Coordinates of C-alpha atoms in Angstrom, one line a residue:
X16 CA 21.6 -22.5 12.2
X17 CA 19.5 -23.0 14.7
X18 CA 16.7 -20.7 15.4
X19 CA 18.1 -18.5 18.1
X20 CA 20.8 -18.2 15.3
X21 CA 18.1 -17.1 12.5
X22 CA 15.7 -15.5 14.6
X23 CA 18.9 -13.2 15.5
X24 CA 19.8 -12.6 11.2
X25 CA 16.6 -12.0 11.2
X26 CA 16.1 -9.4 13.8
X27 CA 19.2 -8.0 12.1
X28 CA 18.0 -8.1 9.1
X29 CA 15.7 -5.8 9.9
X30 CA 17.5 -2.8 10.2
X31 CA 18.6 -2.5 5.6
X32 CA 15.2 -3.9 5.4
X33 CA 13.8 -0.2 7.6
X34 CA 16.7 2.3 6.2
X35 CA 14.9 1.1 2.4
X36 CA 11.4 1.1 3.6
X37 CA 12.1 4.8 4.9
X38 CA 14.3 6.2 2.1
X39 CA 12.3 4.8 -0.9
X40 CA 9.3 6.7 0.8
X41 CA 11.1 9.3 2.0
X42 CA 12.2 10.2 -2.1
X43 CA 8.8 9.5 -3.8
X44 CA 7.6 12.7 -1.0
X45 CA 10.1 15.1 -1.6
X46 CA 8.9 14.7 -5.4
X47 CA 5.5 14.7 -4.5
X48 CA 3.0 18.4 -4.7
X49 CA 1.7 20.3 -2.6
X50 CA 3.5 19.8 0.8
X51 CA 3.1 21.5 3.6
X52 CA 4.7 24.9 2.7
X53 CA 2.8 24.6 0.1
X54 CA -0.3 24.0 2.5
X55 CA 0.5 27.4 4.3
X56 CA 0.4 29.3 1.1
X57 CA -2.6 28.6 0.0
X58 CA -4.0 29.2 3.5
X59 CA -2.0 32.9 3.5
X60 CA -3.2 33.3 0.1
X61 CA -6.8 32.5 0.9
X62 CA -7.0 34.8 4.1
X63 CA -8.3 37.9 3.2
X64 CA -6.6 41.3 2.1
X65 CA -5.2 42.4 4.8
X66 CA -4.0 39.5 6.9
X67 CA -2.1 38.5 4.1
X68 CA -0.6 41.6 3.6
X69 CA 0.3 41.8 7.8
X70 CA 1.8 38.0 7.0
X71 CA 4.2 39.6 4.1
X72 CA 5.2 42.6 5.0
X73 CA 4.9 43.6 1.9
X74 CA 2.2 46.0 2.0
X75 CA -0.2 46.7 -1.2
X76 CA 1.7 44.7 -3.9
X77 CA 1.3 41.2 -2.7
X78 CA -2.1 42.0 -1.1
X79 CA -3.5 42.6 -4.3
X80 CA -2.0 39.0 -5.4
X81 CA 0.7 41.1 -7.7
X82 CA 2.8 37.6 -8.9
X83 CA 7.0 38.6 -9.4
X84 CA 8.9 36.4 -11.5
X85 CA 11.1 34.5 -9.3
X86 CA 14.3 36.3 -8.8
X87 CA 12.3 39.8 -8.4
X88 CA 11.4 41.9 -5.7
X89 CA 8.5 40.2 -3.9
X90 CA 8.0 36.9 -5.9
X91 CA 12.1 35.8 -5.6
X92 CA 14.3 33.3 -3.4
X93 CA 12.5 30.6 -2.5
X94 CA 9.1 31.5 -3.2
X95 CA 10.4 30.5 -6.9
X96 CA 10.1 27.2 -5.5
X97 CA 6.5 27.0 -4.6
X98 CA 3.8 26.7 -6.7
X99 CA 1.2 29.7 -6.0
X100 CA 4.2 31.8 -3.8
X101 CA 4.0 34.3 -6.0
X102 CA 3.7 37.6 -4.9
X103 CA 4.5 36.3 -1.1
X104 CA 7.8 37.9 0.5
X105 CA 10.7 35.5 0.2
X106 CA 11.7 35.8 3.9
X107 CA 8.1 34.7 5.0
X108 CA 8.5 31.5 2.9
X109 CA 11.9 31.2 4.3
X110 CA 10.3 31.7 7.6
X111 CA 8.0 29.0 7.0
X112 CA 11.0 26.4 5.2
X113 CA 13.0 26.8 8.6
X114 CA 9.6 26.4 11.2
X115 CA 8.8 22.4 8.4
X116 CA 12.5 21.8 8.5
X117 CA 12.8 22.6 5.0
X118 CA 15.9 25.4 5.2
X119 CA 18.0 22.0 6.0
X120 CA 18.9 20.0 2.0
X121 CA 17.4 17.1 1.5
X122 CA 19.8 14.0 2.4
X123 CA 20.4 16.3 6.1
X124 CA 17.2 15.9 6.2
X125 CA 16.4 12.3 6.2
X126 CA 19.7 11.8 8.5
X127 CA 18.8 13.4 10.7
X128 CA 15.1 11.9 10.8
X129 CA 16.8 7.9 10.4
X130 CA 19.1 9.4 13.3
X131 CA 15.5 10.5 15.5
X132 CA 14.4 6.9 14.4
X133 CA 16.7 5.0 15.9
X134 CA 15.6 6.6 19.1
X135 CA 12.1 6.9 18.8
X136 CA 12.0 10.7 18.6
X137 CA 9.5 11.3 16.2
X138 CA 9.1 14.9 16.4
X139 CA 6.4 17.1 16.8
X140 CA 3.0 17.3 14.5
X141 CA 2.6 19.9 12.4
X142 CA -0.8 20.3 12.8
X143 CA -1.3 19.3 16.0
X144 CA 0.1 21.1 19.3
X145 CA 1.2 17.4 19.8
X146 CA 4.7 15.0 19.4
X147 CA 4.1 12.3 17.3
X148 CA 5.1 9.5 19.6
X149 CA 1.9 10.9 21.8
X150 CA 0.0 10.6 18.7
X151 CA 0.5 7.0 18.4
X152 CA -0.2 5.8 21.9
X153 CA -3.7 8.1 21.7
X154 CA -4.8 6.0 18.7
X155 CA -2.9 2.5 18.9
X156 CA -5.1 1.5 21.5
X157 CA -8.1 1.3 19.2
X158 CA -6.6 0.1 16.2
X159 CA -5.0 -3.2 18.6
X160 CA -9.0 -3.4 19.7
X161 CA -10.1 -4.2 16.3
X162 CA -7.0 -5.8 14.4
X163 CA -6.6 -8.3 17.0
X164 CA -10.1 -9.3 17.7
X165 CA -11.2 -9.6 14.0
X166 CA -7.9 -11.1 12.5
X167 CA -8.6 -13.5 16.2
X168 CA -12.3 -14.3 14.6
X169 CA -11.7 -14.7 11.5
X170 CA -9.0 -16.9 12.2
X171 CA -11.7 -19.3 14.8
X172 CA -14.0 -19.0 12.0
X173 CA -12.8 -19.5 9.4
X174 CA -10.5 -22.4 9.7
X175 CA -13.1 -25.3 10.9
X176 CA -14.7 -23.9 8.5
X177 CA -12.9 -24.0 6.0
X178 CA -11.5 -27.7 7.1
X179 CA -15.4 -29.1 7.0
X180 CA -15.9 -27.4 3.5
X181 CA -12.8 -29.3 2.6
X182 CA -14.0 -32.7 4.4
X183 CA -17.6 -32.4 2.3
X184 CA -16.3 -31.1 -0.6
X185 CA -19.3 -31.3 -3.6
X186 CA -21.9 -31.6 -0.4
X187 CA -24.2 -29.7 0.1
X188 CA -23.2 -28.4 2.8
X189 CA -20.3 -27.2 0.5
X190 CA -22.2 -25.7 -1.0
X191 CA -24.4 -23.4 0.6
X192 CA -21.6 -22.2 2.8
X193 CA -20.2 -21.3 -0.9
X194 CA -23.2 -18.7 -1.5
X195 CA -22.0 -16.7 2.2
X196 CA -18.0 -17.0 1.7
X197 CA -19.5 -15.5 -1.9
X198 CA -21.0 -12.4 -0.3
X199 CA -18.4 -12.2 1.9
X200 CA -16.4 -11.4 -1.7
X201 CA -18.6 -8.9 -3.2
X202 CA -19.1 -6.7 -0.3
X203 CA -16.7 -4.7 1.3
X204 CA -16.2 -4.9 4.9
X205 CA -17.5 -0.7 4.6
X206 CA -21.5 -2.1 3.6
X207 CA -21.9 -4.4 6.1
X208 CA -20.5 -1.5 8.2
X209 CA -24.0 0.6 7.5
X210 CA -26.1 -2.2 6.8
X211 CA -25.2 -3.6 10.5
X212 CA -25.8 0.3 11.8
X213 CA -29.1 0.6 9.7
X214 CA -29.6 -3.1 11.3
X215 CA -29.2 -2.6 15.1
X216 CA -27.6 0.6 15.6
X217 CA -31.0 3.4 15.7
X218 CA -30.1 3.1 11.7
X219 CA -34.4 2.5 11.7
X220 CA -34.8 -1.2 13.4
X221 CA -33.4 -1.4 16.2
X222 CA -31.0 1.4 18.6
X223 CA -29.1 -1.6 20.6
X224 CA -25.3 -0.4 19.7
X225 CA -23.6 2.6 20.2
X226 CA -22.4 4.3 17.7
X227 CA -19.6 6.3 18.5
X228 CA -15.7 5.6 20.6
X229 CA -14.7 2.6 21.9
X230 CA -16.3 3.6 25.5
X231 CA -19.0 5.3 27.1
X232 CA -19.1 9.0 28.8
X233 CA -17.3 7.8 32.4
X234 CA -15.7 4.2 30.8
X235 CA -13.2 4.8 33.7
X236 CA -15.2 5.2 36.8
X237 CA -17.4 1.8 35.9
X238 CA -16.2 -1.2 38.1
X239 CA -13.9 -4.0 36.5
X240 CA -16.9 -6.0 34.5
X241 CA -19.1 -3.0 33.5
X242 CA -16.1 -1.5 31.8
X243 CA -15.3 -4.9 30.2
X244 CA -19.4 -5.1 29.3
X245 CA -19.1 -1.2 27.9
X246 CA -16.1 -1.9 25.8
X247 CA -17.5 -5.1 23.8
X248 CA -20.8 -3.4 23.3
X249 CA -19.0 -1.3 21.3
X250 CA -16.4 -3.1 19.3
X251 CA -19.6 -5.3 18.9
X252 CA -20.6 -3.8 15.7
X253 CA -17.3 -2.7 13.7
X254 CA -15.6 -6.1 14.4
X255 CA -18.7 -7.8 13.0
X256 CA -17.9 -6.0 9.7
X257 CA -14.7 -6.9 9.7
X258 CA -14.7 -10.4 10.3
X259 CA -18.3 -10.7 7.6
X260 CA -16.2 -9.6 4.9
X261 CA -12.6 -11.1 5.8
X262 CA -13.2 -14.6 6.5
X263 CA -14.3 -15.8 3.0
X264 CA -10.5 -15.3 1.6
X265 CA -9.1 -17.8 5.0
X266 CA -11.4 -19.9 4.1
X267 CA -11.0 -20.9 1.0
X268 CA -7.2 -20.5 1.6
X269 CA -7.6 -23.5 4.4
X270 CA -9.9 -24.9 2.2
X271 CA -7.9 -26.0 -0.1
X272 CA -5.2 -26.4 1.4
X273 CA -6.6 -28.9 3.2
X274 CA -7.5 -30.7 -0.6
X275 CA -4.5 -30.3 -1.7
X276 CA -2.8 -32.5 1.7
X277 CA -5.7 -35.0 1.5
X278 CA -4.8 -36.3 -2.1
X279 CA -1.3 -36.6 -0.7
X280 CA 0.2 -40.8 -0.7
X281 CA 1.4 -39.8 3.8
X282 CA -2.7 -39.7 3.6
X283 CA -3.8 -42.7 1.7
X284 CA -0.9 -44.2 3.7
X285 CA -2.6 -43.2 6.9
X286 CA -5.8 -44.6 6.3
X287 CA -4.4 -48.1 5.0
X288 CA -3.3 -48.5 8.2
X289 CA -6.2 -48.7 9.9
X290 CA -6.1 -44.8 12.0
X291 CA -9.4 -43.4 12.2
X292 CA -10.8 -40.2 10.0
X293 CA -10.2 -37.6 12.4
X294 CA -6.3 -38.9 13.7
X295 CA -5.5 -38.8 9.5
X296 CA -6.9 -35.2 9.3
X297 CA -5.5 -33.6 12.8
X298 CA -2.8 -35.5 13.8
X299 CA -1.4 -35.6 10.4
X300 CA -2.7 -33.5 7.6
X301 CA -3.5 -30.3 10.0
X302 CA 0.4 -30.2 11.1
X303 CA 1.3 -29.8 7.1
X304 CA -1.8 -27.5 5.8
X305 CA -2.0 -25.3 8.4
X306 CA 1.5 -24.4 7.4
X307 CA 0.1 -21.6 4.7
X308 CA -2.4 -20.4 6.9
X309 CA -0.3 -19.9 9.7
X310 CA 2.3 -17.7 7.3
X311 CA -0.9 -15.2 6.8
X312 CA -1.7 -14.7 10.2
X313 CA 0.9 -10.9 10.1
X314 CA -0.2 -10.0 6.2
X315 CA -3.7 -10.1 8.0
X316 CA -3.0 -9.0 11.0
X317 CA -1.8 -5.8 9.8
X318 CA -4.9 -5.4 6.8
X319 CA -7.0 -5.4 9.0
X320 CA -4.7 -2.9 11.4
X321 CA -3.9 -0.2 9.0
X322 CA -6.0 -0.5 5.4
X323 CA -9.1 -2.8 6.5
X324 CA -9.9 -0.7 9.0
X325 CA -9.8 2.9 8.4
X326 CA -13.1 3.1 6.7
X327 CA -15.0 1.1 9.5
X328 CA -13.0 3.7 11.9
X329 CA -14.8 6.6 9.5
X330 CA -18.4 5.0 9.9
X331 CA -17.9 4.4 13.4
X332 CA -16.4 7.4 14.9
X333 CA -12.8 5.3 16.2
X334 CA -10.3 7.4 16.6
X335 CA -7.1 5.0 15.5
X336 CA -4.2 4.5 13.5
X337 CA -5.8 3.8 10.6
X338 CA -8.1 7.7 10.6
X339 CA -4.8 9.0 11.5
X340 CA -2.8 7.9 9.0
X341 CA -4.6 8.6 6.5
X342 CA -5.8 12.2 7.6
X343 CA -1.2 12.9 7.5
X344 CA -1.5 11.6 4.1
X345 CA -3.9 14.0 3.2
X346 CA -2.6 17.3 5.3
X347 CA 1.2 16.3 4.4
X348 CA 2.0 15.9 7.9
X349 CA 4.9 14.0 7.6
X350 CA 5.9 13.4 10.6
X351 CA 3.1 11.7 11.2
X352 CA 3.1 10.0 8.1
X353 CA 6.6 8.7 8.8
X354 CA 6.8 8.3 12.2
X355 CA 3.3 5.5 11.3
X356 CA 4.7 4.3 8.4
X357 CA 8.1 3.3 10.3
X358 CA 5.3 1.9 13.5
X359 CA 3.8 -0.2 10.7
X360 CA 6.9 -1.5 8.9
X361 CA 8.7 -2.0 12.1
X362 CA 5.3 -4.6 13.7
X363 CA 4.9 -5.6 9.9
X364 CA 8.9 -7.8 9.9
X365 CA 8.7 -8.1 14.2
X366 CA 5.8 -10.5 13.6
X367 CA 7.3 -11.6 10.2
X368 CA 10.1 -13.5 12.5
X369 CA 7.1 -14.6 14.7
X370 CA 5.3 -16.1 12.0
X371 CA 8.6 -18.6 11.6
X372 CA 8.1 -19.2 15.3
X373 CA 5.0 -20.3 15.0
X374 CA 5.4 -22.4 11.8
X375 CA 8.2 -24.3 13.7
X376 CA 5.9 -24.9 16.8
X377 CA 3.3 -26.3 14.2
X378 CA 5.7 -28.9 11.7
X379 CA 9.1 -29.4 13.8
X380 CA 10.5 -30.8 11.2
X381 CA 10.6 -27.8 9.8
X382 CA 14.6 -27.5 9.3
X383 CA 16.1 -23.2 9.4
X384 CA 19.2 -24.0 7.6
X385 CA 17.4 -23.7 4.4
X386 CA 15.4 -20.8 4.7
X387 CA 16.9 -17.4 3.5
X388 CA 14.8 -14.9 4.4

């Protein structure tokens, strides 16, 4: 099987993989309490007496918070399915169900979602007057900026550092650099972010960097060179926070991978032939040792792109995909939840295929006939 056939097979496997992930998450969400209907009911029940009466159309009984048993007037029908719905008019509950699409059976809702998602139609946010696709496109540049720059810088720092530590294993350099790596392991990115704010963003010492947004007001009117400078000025501290806390794991992975390769027979043979240490390291060892490092690139990027950048987006007031996904989960904004899940899953699967292609570029000896996934 050549690389083209392998890629085609992997692209075709995306379809059942996406379907399975969406089905599993859809089933879990159905069992989770506190959905959009329940949240709207809680808001209505928290309104004033007159407002609640207007919503329910049931007059004084509902306004006084009476809770008839399911099946009786004012509390029967669909209201019995939701916590806190007792005392509200079943017609109002039915209207809420229709508004959020819960008037259809579960399987119909799922198949409708699948059909729309195949067309990249993610519907409308429950709580924002905007489509999910528009929301994703609005937030995507922020998260891509954080994820891409952070991942690239982490790799540019970690790989040379890991190689150097492998070559100088046990030396003084290895010892003190391990101390820096230990700090990177121990301190999470959001604490580094707070420290950077204290030091460089007007917290206590210097006021060199901004604290809000990815660009300044009026950025579109700046000349191109000033736009670049302004963008880099805003993103410096968030990226630094992610890089400082993210380089440790990849550095140790690179070091251990190189140490493992340096002890193999082909390295001893190459040295016995009189090849220079640099040639042995970068022509023979590098190609084999870097395979595991390259394989981790999609996971590293996606981790920073979504989960890793969430608190950073909050701390630096960066309105990106991580914050959007978190808020939609808290608010049970299902169209946004599943829309972002679909996009992230699809991106992750495509990046995994890209990782396999990079495998071949690094080591052409890889045979895709032996790959099963």
